[in-house]
mmCIF file of C-alpha atoms in Angstrom:
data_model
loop_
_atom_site.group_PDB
_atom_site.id
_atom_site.type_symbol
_atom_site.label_atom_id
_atom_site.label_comp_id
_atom_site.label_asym_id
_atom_site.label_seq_id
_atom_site.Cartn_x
_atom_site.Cartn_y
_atom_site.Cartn_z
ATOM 1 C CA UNK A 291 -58.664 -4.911 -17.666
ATOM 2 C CA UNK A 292 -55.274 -6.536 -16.888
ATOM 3 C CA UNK A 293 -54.477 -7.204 -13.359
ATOM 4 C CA UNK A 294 -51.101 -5.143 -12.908
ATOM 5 C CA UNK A 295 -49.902 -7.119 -10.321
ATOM 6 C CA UNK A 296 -50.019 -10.413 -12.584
ATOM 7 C CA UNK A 297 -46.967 -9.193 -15.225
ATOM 8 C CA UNK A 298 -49.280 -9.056 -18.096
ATOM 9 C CA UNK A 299 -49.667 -5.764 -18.111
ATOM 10 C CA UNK A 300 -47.455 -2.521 -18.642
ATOM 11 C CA UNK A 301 -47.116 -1.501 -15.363
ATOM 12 C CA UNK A 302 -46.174 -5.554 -14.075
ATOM 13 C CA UNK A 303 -43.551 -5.684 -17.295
ATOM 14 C CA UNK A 304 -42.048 -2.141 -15.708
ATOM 15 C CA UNK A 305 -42.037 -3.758 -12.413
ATOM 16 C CA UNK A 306 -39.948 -6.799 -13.652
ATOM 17 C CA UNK A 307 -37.215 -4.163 -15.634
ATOM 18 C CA UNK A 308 -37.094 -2.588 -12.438
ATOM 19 C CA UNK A 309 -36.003 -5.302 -10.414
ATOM 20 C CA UNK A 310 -33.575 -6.186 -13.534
ATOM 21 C CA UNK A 311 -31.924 -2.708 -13.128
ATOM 22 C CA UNK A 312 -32.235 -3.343 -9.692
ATOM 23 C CA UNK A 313 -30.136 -6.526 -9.337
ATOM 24 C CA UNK A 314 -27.375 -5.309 -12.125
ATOM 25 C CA UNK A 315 -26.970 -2.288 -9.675
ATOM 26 C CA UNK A 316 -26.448 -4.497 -6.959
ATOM 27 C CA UNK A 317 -23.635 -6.671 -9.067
ATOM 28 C CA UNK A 318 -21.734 -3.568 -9.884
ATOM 29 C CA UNK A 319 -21.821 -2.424 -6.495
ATOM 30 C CA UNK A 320 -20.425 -5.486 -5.528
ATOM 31 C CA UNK A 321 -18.100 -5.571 -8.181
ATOM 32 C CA UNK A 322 -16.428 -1.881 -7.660
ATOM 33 C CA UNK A 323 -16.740 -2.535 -3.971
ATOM 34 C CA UNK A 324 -14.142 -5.302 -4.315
ATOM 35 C CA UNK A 325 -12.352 -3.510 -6.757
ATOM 36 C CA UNK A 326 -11.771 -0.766 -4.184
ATOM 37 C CA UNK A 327 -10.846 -2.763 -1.354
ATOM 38 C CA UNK A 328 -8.100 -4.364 -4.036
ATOM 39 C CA UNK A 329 -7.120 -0.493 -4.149
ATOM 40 C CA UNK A 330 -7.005 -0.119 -0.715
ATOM 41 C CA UNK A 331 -4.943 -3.651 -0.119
ATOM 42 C CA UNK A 332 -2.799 -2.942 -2.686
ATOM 43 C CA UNK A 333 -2.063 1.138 -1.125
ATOM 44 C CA UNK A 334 -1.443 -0.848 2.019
ATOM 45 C CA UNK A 335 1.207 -3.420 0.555
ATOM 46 C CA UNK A 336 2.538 0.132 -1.350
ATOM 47 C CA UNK A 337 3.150 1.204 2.202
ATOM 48 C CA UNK A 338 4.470 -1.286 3.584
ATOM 49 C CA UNK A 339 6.803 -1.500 0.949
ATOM 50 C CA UNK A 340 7.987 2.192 1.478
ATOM 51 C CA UNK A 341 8.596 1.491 5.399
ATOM 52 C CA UNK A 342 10.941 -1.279 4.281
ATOM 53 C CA UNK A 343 12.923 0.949 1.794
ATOM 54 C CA UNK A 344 13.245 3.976 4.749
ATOM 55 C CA UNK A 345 14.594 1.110 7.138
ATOM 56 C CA UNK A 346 17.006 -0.800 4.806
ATOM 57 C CA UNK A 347 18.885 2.507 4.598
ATOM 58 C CA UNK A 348 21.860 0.881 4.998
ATOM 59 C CA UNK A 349 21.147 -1.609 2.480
ATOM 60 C CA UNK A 350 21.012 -0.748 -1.009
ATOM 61 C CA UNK A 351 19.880 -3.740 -2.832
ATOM 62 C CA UNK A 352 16.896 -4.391 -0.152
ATOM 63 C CA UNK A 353 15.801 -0.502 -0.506
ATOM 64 C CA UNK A 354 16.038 -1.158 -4.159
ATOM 65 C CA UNK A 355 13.851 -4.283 -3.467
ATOM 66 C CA UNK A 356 10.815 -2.278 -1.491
ATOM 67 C CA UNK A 357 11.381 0.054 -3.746
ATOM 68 C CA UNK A 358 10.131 -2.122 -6.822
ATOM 69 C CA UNK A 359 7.514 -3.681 -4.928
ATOM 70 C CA UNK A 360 6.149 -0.101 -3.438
ATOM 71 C CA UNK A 361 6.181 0.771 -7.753
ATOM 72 C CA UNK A 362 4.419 -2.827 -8.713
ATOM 73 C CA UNK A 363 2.045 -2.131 -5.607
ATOM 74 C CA UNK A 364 1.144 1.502 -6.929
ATOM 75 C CA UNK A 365 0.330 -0.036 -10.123
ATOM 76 C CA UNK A 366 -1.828 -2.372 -8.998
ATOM 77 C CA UNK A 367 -3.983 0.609 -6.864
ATOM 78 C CA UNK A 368 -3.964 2.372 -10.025
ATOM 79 C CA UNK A 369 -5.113 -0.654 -12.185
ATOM 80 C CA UNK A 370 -7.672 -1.293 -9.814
ATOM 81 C CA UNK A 371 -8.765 2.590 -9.025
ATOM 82 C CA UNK A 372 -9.523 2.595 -13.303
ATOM 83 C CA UNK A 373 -11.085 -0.535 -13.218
ATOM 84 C CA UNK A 374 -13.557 0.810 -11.037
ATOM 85 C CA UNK A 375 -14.339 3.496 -12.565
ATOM 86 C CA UNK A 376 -14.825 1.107 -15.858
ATOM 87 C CA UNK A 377 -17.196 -0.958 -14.270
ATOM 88 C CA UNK A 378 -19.413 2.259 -13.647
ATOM 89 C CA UNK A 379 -18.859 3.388 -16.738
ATOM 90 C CA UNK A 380 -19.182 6.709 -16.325
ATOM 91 C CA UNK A 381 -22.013 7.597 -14.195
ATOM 92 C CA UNK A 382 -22.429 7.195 -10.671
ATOM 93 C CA UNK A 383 -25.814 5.360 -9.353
ATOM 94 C CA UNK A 384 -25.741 4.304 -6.234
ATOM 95 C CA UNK A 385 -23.835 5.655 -2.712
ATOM 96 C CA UNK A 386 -21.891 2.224 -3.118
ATOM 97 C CA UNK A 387 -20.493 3.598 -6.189
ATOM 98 C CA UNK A 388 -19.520 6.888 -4.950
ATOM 99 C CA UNK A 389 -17.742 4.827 -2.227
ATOM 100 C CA UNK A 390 -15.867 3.381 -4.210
ATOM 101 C CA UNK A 391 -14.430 5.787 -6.584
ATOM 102 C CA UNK A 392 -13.729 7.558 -3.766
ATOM 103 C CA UNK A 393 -11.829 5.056 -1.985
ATOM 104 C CA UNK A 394 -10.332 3.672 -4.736
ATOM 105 C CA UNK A 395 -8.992 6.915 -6.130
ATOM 106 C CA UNK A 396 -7.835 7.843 -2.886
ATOM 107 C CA UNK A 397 -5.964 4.525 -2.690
ATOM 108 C CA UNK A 398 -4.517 4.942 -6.075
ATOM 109 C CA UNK A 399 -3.054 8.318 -4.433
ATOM 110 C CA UNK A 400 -1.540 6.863 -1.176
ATOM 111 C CA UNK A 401 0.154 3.960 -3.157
ATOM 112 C CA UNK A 402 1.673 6.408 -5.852
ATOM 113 C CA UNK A 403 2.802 8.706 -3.094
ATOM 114 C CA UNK A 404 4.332 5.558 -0.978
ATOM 115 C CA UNK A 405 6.069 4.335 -4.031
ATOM 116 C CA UNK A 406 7.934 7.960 -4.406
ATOM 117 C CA UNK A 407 8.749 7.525 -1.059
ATOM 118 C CA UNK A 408 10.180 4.339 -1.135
ATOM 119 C CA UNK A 409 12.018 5.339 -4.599
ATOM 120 C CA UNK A 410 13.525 7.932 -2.617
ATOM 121 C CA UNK A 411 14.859 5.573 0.546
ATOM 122 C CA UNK A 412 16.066 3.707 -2.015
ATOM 123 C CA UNK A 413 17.890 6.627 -3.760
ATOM 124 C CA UNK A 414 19.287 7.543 -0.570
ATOM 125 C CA UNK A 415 20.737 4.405 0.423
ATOM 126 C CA UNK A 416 22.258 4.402 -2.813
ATOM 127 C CA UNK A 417 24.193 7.168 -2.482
ATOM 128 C CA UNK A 418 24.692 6.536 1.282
ATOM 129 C CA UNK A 419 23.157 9.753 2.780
ATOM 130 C CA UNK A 420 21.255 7.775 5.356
ATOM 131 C CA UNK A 421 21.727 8.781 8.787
ATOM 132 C CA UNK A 422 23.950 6.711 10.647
ATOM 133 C CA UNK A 423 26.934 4.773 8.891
ATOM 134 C CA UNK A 424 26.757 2.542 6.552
ATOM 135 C CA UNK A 425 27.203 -1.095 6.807
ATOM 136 C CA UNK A 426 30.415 -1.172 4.741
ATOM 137 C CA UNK A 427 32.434 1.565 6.646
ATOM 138 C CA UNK A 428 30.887 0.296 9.670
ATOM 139 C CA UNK A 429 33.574 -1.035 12.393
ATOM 140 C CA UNK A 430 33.919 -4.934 13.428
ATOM 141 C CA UNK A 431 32.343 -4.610 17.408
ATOM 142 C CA UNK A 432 35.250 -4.615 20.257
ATOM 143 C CA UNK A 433 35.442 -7.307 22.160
ATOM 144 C CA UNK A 434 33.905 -5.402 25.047
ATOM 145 C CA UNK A 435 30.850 -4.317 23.113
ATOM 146 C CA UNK A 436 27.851 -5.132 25.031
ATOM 147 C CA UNK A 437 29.396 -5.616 28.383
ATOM 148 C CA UNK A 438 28.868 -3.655 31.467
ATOM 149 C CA UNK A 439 31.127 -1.511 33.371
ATOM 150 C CA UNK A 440 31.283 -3.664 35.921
ATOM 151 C CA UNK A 441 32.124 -7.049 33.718
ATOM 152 C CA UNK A 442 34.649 -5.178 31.587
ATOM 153 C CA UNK A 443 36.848 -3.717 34.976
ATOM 154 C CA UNK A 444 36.506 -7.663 36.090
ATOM 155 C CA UNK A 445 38.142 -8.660 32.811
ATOM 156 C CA UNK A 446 40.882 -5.534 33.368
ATOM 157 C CA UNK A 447 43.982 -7.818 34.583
ATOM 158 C CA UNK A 448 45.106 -5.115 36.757
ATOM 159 C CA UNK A 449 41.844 -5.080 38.938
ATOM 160 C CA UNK A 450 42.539 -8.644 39.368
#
């Protein structure tokens, strides 16, 4: 009888398919585990991008700006969240997998509601209904603005 532990037999040949499956589980895990942290990066940059649009309210071309890159950034969460879920193909195998549908998806989420934010800073500032004034009815500053009390009643000719 064939010694099983040798490969020649049935039970040695399973063994070797196993590790096979094995290591191609381990490449896809590694493979949608970067994929997800691309999601994640790219929710982040979404973000970021959102946070510039709210504070370049009174700037309508830079809100515009974040605005675009908060949209190309929720793209890429989304490209990545699907490409994910390509590279499992459907079913689930391993906790690493789970992982990362879950955080991908998730990211996918955050970015697309960051980029709806940021579209709507940007709509805002368009249409000037950001608190505060905007820049172009703002006024020139006096020539007192920033000066103490004190320095401004020195400048005062009649406290001289």
């Amino acid at each position: 009888m064939a010694d099983s532990s040798s490969g020649a037999s049935g039970v040695g040949g399973s063994d070797a398919a196993s590790n096979a499956n094995a290591a191609s589980q381990a490449q896809t895990d590694a493979q949608v585990g970067a994929l997800a942290q691309d999601a994640t990066a790219a929710a982040q940059k979404a973000a970021d991008a959102a946070a510039a649009a709210a504070r370049a309210c009174n700037d309508p071309a830079a809100a515009k700006q974040a605005a675009e890159t908060a949209q190309q950034a929720a793209k890429a969460a989304a490209d990545a969240a699907q490409a994910v879920d390509d590279a499992i193909g459907g079913m689930i195998t391993s906790d690493a997998q789970l992982n990362a549908h879950e955080e991908a998806g998730n990211a996918a989420a955050a970015a697309g509601r960051s980029a709806q934010a940021a579209q709507d800073a940007a709509e805002r500032a368009a249409e000037s209904r950001c608190e505060g004034v905007p820049m172009s009815q703002a006024q020139p500053p006096g020539p007192t603005q920033g000066l103490s009390l004190a320095a401004i009643s020195q400048l005062d000719p009649r406290n001289a």
